[in-house]
XYZ file of C-alpha atoms in Angstrom:
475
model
C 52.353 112.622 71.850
C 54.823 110.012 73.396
C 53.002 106.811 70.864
C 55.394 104.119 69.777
C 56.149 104.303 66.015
C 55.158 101.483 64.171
C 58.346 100.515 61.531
C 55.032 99.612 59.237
C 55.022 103.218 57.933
C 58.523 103.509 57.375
C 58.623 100.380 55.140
C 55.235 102.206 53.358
C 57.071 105.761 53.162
C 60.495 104.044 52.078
C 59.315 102.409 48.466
C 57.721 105.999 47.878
C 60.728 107.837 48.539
C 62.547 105.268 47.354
C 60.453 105.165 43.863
C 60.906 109.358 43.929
C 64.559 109.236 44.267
C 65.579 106.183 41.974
C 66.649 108.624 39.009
C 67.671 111.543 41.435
C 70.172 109.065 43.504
C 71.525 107.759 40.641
C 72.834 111.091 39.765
C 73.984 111.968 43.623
C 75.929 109.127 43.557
C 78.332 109.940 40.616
C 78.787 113.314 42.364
C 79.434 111.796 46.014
C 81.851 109.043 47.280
C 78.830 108.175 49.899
C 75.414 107.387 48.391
C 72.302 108.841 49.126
C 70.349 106.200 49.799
C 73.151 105.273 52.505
C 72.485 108.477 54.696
C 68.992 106.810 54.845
C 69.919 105.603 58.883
C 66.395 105.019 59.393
C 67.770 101.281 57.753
C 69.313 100.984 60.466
C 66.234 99.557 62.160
C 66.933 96.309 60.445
C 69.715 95.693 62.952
C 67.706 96.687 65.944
C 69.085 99.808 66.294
C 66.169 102.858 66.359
C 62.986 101.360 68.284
C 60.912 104.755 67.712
C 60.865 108.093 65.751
C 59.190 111.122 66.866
C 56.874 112.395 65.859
C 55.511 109.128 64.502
C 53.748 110.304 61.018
C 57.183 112.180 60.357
C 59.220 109.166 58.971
C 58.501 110.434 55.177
C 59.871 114.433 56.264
C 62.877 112.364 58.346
C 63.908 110.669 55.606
C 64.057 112.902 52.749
C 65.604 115.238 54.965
C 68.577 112.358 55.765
C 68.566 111.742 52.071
C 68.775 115.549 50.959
C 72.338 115.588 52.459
C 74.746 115.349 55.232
C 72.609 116.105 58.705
C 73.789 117.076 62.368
C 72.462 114.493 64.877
C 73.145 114.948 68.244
C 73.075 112.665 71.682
C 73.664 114.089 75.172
C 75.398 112.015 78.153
C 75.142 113.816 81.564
C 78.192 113.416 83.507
C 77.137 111.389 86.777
C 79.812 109.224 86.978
C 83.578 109.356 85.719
C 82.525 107.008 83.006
C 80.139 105.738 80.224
C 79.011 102.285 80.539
C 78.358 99.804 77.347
C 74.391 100.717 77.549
C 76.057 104.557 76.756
C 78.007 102.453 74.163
C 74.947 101.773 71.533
C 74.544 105.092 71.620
C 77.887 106.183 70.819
C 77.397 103.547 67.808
C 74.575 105.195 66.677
C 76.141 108.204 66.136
C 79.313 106.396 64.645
C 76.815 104.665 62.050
C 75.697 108.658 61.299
C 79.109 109.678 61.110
C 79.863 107.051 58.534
C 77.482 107.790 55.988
C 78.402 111.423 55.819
C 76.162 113.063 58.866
C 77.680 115.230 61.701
C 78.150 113.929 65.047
C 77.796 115.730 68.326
C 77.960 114.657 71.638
C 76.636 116.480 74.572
C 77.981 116.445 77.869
C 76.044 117.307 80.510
C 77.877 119.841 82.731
C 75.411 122.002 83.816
C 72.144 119.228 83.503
C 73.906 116.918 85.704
C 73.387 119.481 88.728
C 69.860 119.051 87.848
C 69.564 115.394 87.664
C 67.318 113.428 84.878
C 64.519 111.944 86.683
C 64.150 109.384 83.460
C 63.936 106.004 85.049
C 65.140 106.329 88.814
C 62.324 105.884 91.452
C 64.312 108.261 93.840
C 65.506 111.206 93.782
C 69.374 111.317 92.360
C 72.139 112.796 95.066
C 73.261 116.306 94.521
C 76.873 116.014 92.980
C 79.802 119.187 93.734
C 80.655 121.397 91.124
C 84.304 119.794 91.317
C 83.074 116.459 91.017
C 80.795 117.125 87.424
C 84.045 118.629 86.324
C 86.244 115.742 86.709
C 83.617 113.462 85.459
C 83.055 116.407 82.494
C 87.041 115.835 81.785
C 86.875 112.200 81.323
C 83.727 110.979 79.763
C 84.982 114.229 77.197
C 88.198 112.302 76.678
C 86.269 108.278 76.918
C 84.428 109.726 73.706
C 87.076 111.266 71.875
C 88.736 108.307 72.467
C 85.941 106.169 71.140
C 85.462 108.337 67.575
C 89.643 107.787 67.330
C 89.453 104.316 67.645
C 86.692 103.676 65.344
C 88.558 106.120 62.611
C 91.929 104.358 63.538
C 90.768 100.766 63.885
C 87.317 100.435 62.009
C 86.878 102.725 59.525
C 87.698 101.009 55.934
C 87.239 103.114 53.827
C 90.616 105.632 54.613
C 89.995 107.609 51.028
C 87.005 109.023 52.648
C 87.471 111.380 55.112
C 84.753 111.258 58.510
C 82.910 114.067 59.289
C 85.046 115.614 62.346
C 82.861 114.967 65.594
C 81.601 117.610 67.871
C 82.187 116.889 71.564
C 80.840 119.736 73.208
C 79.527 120.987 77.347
C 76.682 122.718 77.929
C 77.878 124.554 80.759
C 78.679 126.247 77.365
C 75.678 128.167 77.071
C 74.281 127.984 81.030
C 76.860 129.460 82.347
C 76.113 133.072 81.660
C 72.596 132.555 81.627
C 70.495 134.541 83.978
C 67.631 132.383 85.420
C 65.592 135.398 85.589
C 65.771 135.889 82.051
C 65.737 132.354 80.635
C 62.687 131.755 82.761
C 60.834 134.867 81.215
C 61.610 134.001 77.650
C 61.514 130.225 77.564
C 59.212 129.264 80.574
C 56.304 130.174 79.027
C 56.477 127.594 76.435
C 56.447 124.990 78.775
C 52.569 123.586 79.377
C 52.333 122.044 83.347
C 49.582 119.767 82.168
C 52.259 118.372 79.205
C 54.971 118.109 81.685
C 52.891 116.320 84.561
C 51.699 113.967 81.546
C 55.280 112.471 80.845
C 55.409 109.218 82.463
C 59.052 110.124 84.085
C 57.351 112.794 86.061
C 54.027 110.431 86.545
C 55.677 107.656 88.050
C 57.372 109.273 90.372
C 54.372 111.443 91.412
C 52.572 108.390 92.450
C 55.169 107.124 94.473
C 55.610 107.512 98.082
C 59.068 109.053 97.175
C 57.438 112.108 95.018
C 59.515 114.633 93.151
C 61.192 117.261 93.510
C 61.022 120.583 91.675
C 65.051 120.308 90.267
C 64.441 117.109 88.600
C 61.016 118.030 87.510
C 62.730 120.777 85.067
C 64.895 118.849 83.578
C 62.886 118.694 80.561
C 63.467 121.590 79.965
C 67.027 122.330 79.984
C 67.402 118.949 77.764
C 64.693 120.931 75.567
C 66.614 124.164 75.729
C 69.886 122.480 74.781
C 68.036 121.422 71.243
C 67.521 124.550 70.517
C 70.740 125.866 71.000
C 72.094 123.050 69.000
C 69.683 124.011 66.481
C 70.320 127.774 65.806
C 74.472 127.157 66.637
C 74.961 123.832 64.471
C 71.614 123.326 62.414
C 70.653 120.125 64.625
C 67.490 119.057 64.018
C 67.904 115.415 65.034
C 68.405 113.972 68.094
C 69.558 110.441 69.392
C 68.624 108.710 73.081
C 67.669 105.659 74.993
C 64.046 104.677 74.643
C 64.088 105.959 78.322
C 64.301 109.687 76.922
C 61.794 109.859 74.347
C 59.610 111.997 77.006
C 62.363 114.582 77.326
C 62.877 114.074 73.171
C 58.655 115.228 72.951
C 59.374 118.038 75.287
C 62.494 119.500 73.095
C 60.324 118.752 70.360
C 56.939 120.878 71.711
C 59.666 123.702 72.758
C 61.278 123.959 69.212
C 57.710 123.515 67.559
C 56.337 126.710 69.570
C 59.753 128.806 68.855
C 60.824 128.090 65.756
C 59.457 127.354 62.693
C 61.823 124.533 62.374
C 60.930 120.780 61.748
C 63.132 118.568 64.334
C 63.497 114.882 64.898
C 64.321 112.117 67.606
C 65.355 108.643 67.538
C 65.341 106.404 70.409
C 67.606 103.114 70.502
C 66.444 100.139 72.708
C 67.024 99.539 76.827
C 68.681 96.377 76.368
C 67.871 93.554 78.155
C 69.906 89.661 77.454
C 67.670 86.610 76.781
C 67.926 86.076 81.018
C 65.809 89.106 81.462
C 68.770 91.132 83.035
C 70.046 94.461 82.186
C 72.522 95.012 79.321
C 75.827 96.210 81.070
C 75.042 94.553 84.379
C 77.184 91.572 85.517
C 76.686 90.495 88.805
C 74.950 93.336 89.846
C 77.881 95.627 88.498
C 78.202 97.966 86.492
C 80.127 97.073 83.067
C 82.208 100.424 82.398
C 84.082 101.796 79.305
C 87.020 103.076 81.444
C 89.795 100.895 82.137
C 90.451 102.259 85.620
C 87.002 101.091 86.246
C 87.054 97.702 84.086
C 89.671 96.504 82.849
C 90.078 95.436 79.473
C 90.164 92.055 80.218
C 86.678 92.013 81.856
C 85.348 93.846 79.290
C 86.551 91.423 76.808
C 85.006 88.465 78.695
C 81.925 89.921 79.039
C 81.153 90.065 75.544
C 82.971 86.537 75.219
C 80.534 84.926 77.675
C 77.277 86.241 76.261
C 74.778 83.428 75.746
C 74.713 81.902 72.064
C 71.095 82.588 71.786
C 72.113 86.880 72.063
C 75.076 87.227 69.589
C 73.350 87.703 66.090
C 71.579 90.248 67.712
C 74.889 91.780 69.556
C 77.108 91.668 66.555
C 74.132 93.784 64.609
C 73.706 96.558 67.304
C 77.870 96.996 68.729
C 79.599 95.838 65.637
C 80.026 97.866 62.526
C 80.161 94.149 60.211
C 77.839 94.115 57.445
C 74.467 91.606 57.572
C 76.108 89.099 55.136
C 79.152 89.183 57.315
C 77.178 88.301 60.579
C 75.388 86.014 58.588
C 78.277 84.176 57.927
C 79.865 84.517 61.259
C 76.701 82.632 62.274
C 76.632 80.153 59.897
C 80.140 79.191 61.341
C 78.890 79.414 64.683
C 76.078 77.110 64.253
C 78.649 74.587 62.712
C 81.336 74.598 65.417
C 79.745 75.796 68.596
C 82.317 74.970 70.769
C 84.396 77.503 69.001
C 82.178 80.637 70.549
C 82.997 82.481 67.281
C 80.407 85.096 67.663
C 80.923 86.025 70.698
C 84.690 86.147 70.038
C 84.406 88.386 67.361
C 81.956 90.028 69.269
C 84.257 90.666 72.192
C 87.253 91.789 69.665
C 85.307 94.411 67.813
C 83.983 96.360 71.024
C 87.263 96.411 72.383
C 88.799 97.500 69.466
C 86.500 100.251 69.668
C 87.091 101.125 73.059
C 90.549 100.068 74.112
C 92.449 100.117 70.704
C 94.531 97.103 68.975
C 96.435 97.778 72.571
C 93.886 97.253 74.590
C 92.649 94.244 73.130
C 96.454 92.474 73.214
C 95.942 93.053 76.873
C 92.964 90.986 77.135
C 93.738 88.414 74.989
C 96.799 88.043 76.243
C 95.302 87.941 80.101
C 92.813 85.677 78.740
C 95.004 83.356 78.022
C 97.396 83.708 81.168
C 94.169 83.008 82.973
C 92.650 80.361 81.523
C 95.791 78.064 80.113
C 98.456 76.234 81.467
C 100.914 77.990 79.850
C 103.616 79.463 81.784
C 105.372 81.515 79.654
C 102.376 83.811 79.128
C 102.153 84.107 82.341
C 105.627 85.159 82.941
C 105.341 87.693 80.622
C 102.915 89.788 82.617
C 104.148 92.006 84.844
C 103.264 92.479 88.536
C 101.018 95.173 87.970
C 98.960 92.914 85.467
C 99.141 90.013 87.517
C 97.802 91.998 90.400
C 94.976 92.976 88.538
C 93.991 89.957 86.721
C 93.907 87.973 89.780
C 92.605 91.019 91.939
C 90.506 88.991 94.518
C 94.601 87.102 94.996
C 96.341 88.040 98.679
C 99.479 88.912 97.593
C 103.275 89.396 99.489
C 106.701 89.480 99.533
C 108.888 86.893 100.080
C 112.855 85.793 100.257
C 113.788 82.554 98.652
C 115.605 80.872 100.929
C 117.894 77.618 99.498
C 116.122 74.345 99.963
C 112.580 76.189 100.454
C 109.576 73.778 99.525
C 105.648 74.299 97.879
C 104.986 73.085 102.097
C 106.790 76.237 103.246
C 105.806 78.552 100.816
C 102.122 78.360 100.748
C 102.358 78.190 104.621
C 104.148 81.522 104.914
C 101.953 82.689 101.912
C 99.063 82.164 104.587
C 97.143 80.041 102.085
C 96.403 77.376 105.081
C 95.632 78.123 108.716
C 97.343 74.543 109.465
C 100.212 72.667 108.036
C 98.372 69.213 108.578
C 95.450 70.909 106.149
C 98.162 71.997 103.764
C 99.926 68.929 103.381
C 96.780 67.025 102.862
C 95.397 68.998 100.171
C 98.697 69.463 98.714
C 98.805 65.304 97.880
C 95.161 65.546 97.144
C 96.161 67.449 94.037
C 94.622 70.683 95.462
C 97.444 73.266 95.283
C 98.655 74.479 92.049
C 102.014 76.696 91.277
C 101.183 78.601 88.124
C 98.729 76.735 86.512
C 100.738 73.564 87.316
C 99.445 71.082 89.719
C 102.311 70.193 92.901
C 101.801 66.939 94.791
C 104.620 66.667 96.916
C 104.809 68.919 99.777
C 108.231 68.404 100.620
C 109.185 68.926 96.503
C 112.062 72.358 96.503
C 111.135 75.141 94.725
C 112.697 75.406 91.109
C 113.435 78.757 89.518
C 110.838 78.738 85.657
C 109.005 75.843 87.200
C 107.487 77.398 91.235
C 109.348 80.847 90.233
C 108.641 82.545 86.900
C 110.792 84.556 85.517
C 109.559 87.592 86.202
C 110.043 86.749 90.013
C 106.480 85.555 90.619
C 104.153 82.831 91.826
C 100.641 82.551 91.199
C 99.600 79.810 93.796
C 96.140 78.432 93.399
C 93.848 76.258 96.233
C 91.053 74.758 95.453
C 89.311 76.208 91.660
C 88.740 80.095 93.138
C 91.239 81.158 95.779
C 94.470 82.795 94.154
C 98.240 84.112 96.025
C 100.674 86.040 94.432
C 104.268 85.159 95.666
C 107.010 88.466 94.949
C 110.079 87.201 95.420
C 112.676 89.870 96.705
C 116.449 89.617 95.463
């Protein structure tokens, strides 16, 4: 049931189709602005996209059905935090990449299947989460998504003569709310085998570990199975999207539609990424990398794409970039020539935040970017405290009158950036203490107003390469 799909048989059932449909596609495509042989996403696997199609002999019934016309394709994202992270992100491409060829979008959230909890890779069980709390996380991954279609119709969509296909964002407290347990048990509960759901390795692993299971997680299949349906008979949705991770819970919706309906239905899976290191995609230091700002900022989110490794940007700019192959190509080509230049991974960086923060968004980083990593003190002066404050959030900050005569000595010592003045001097002449971004030598040297004082009435003082102060100074 759960076998990897071998892209073999897709390349096999594509020339077929592809031989079938020559003279019919040339006729679709005086008729429609979008070809049919682009709703073919299945090509997407080129770029790394789609790792497996269920079931796997269907490839042949998956694609003429993407071919026949625009599709509804469908993703869910249960609400356990208050936002998506960029491993969420290729998913939200995925459907972007359906969107743009003409299909219709939906996006799930999960407000009644997060009280349930997907068991799909965890080795514990997950912590029960309030009503109140699923809501406000409900709210704002609703509005992170919305957000995300905008920007990609505001930002990256080319093609303005051609209207998208209007996404669905949609809750599935929607259709749980009013339903009576009793009742959906009775009708649907029976369609669900024990021996089918003990056999999906989600349930299996965590069966044979001292932790066990318990019985809420152990139906999530099928709520995730009874959400395809209603997708199905509301919105015709016969295709659904998910991480490689969910392709057991994709089988089970699949089984439950099978035995109901006499429907054919479809799932995709897109890769669990993993960098060239081994580590998780969306992990940096053991944290998180989120697509809120009040979680991380722009600016981090823009240097974590900048300071992925050379040897994972071709394969980045395929799977969170919307750039054509000969475009990467040539981005690479470039690359290869001037290195130094980090190309790739700069037009990496600038494309997902363009998607996710908007031309706004990515000022912002570029512009912190460059207060944090030059020597130039006007950039930095045009940041305000709040930015300042953020960008250098590790940086023990205060407030501080400016007395007449005051010196670098005095300030740093009343900015508690030494314990002792004898220390403070020393490293001072040692070339240790920097005033923004500008090396001091002379302890004894008087503050000047745009040199020590921007003029936005701060100081950024610097000791050593890591440890940061920010100086307010009051009127």
């Amino acid at each position: 049931m759960g076998s990897t799909f071998t892209w073999k048989y897709l390349t096999w059932s594509r020339c077929i189709i592809n031989r079938r449909l020559r003279n019919f596609g040339k006729i679709q495509r005086c008729q429609n602005s979008t070809t049919i042989t682009n709703k073919n996403i299945l090509q997407l696997h080129e770029r790394g996209l789609f790792q497996n199609v269920f079931p796997p002999e269907s490839s042949p019934d998956l694609m003429k059905k993407l071919l026949s016309g625009p599709q509804c394709i469908y993703c869910g994202f249960d609400p356990t935090a208050s936002s998506l992270h960029v491993g969420n992100l290729l998913a939200i491409i995925a459907l972007l990449h359906s969107q743009r060829v003409g299909h219709q979008p939906i996006a799930v959230v999960g407000g009644c299947t997060a009280k349930i909890g997907d068991p799909s890779g965890r080795k514990t069980d997950r912590v029960p989460m309030s009503s109140e709390l699923i809501e406000e996380n409900s709210s704002s991954i609703k509005e992170s998504l919305q957000r995300i279609f905008d920007n990609h119709r505001d930002f990256l969509w080319k093609q303005p003569n051609k209207e998208l296909p209007e996404p669905l964002i949609l809750n599935n407290k929607e259709w749980y709310t009013n339903l009576n347990v009793i009742d959906f048990l009775a009708k649907y509960g029976r369609f669900f085998r024990l021996a089918d759901m003990l056999s999906k390795h989600s349930v299996k692993s965590r069966l044979s570990s001292p932790e066990g299971m318990n019985f809420t997680e152990f139906t999530y299949q099928m709520f995730q199975s009874f959400d395809w349906l209603t997708l199905l008979k509301h919105y015709n949705c016969s295709i659904q999207i998910g991480g490689n991770d969910q392709l057991g819970n994709i089988v089970a919706g699949y089984e439950f539609i099978r035995q109901t309906t006499n429907e054919k239905v479809f799932g995709l899976t897109i890769p669990l990424l993993t960098s060239t290191t081994g580590d998780k995609l969306g992990k940096s230091a053991g944290n998180t990398v989120w697509l809120n700002a009040d979680k991380t900022s722009p600016f981090d989110l823009y240097q974590y794409f900048l300071n992925q490794p050379d040897a994972d940007v071709e394969r980045l700019l395929k799977l969170y970039t919307f750039l054509s192959n000969e475009h990467i190509e040539n981005i690479m080509k470039e690359q290869r020539a001037k290195p130094h230049e980090r190309i790739g991974q700069r037009t990496l960086a600038e494309q997902v935040l363009l998607l996710v923060h908007d031309e706004s968004g990515l000022k912002t980083a570029k512009r912190w970017t460059e207060a944090f990593f030059t020597n130039n003190t006007d950039v930095l002066s045009r940041l305000s405290e709040s930015e300042i404050t953020e960008l250098f959030q590790n940086a023990a900050t205060c407030r501080m009158l400016l007395e007449p005569g005051m010196t670098v000595l005095e300030t740093c010592m009343k900015a508690n950036c030494f314990d002792r003045e004898v220390d403070a001097e020393r490293i001072i002449r040692a070339g240790g203490v920097r005033f923004n971004h500008q090396r001091v030598a002379e302890p004894d040297m008087v503050l000047q107003e745009g040199q020590h004082i921007l003029s936005n009435k701060l100081s950024l003082i610097r000791i050593g390469k890591k440890n940061h102060y920010i100086v307010k100074w009051l009127p």
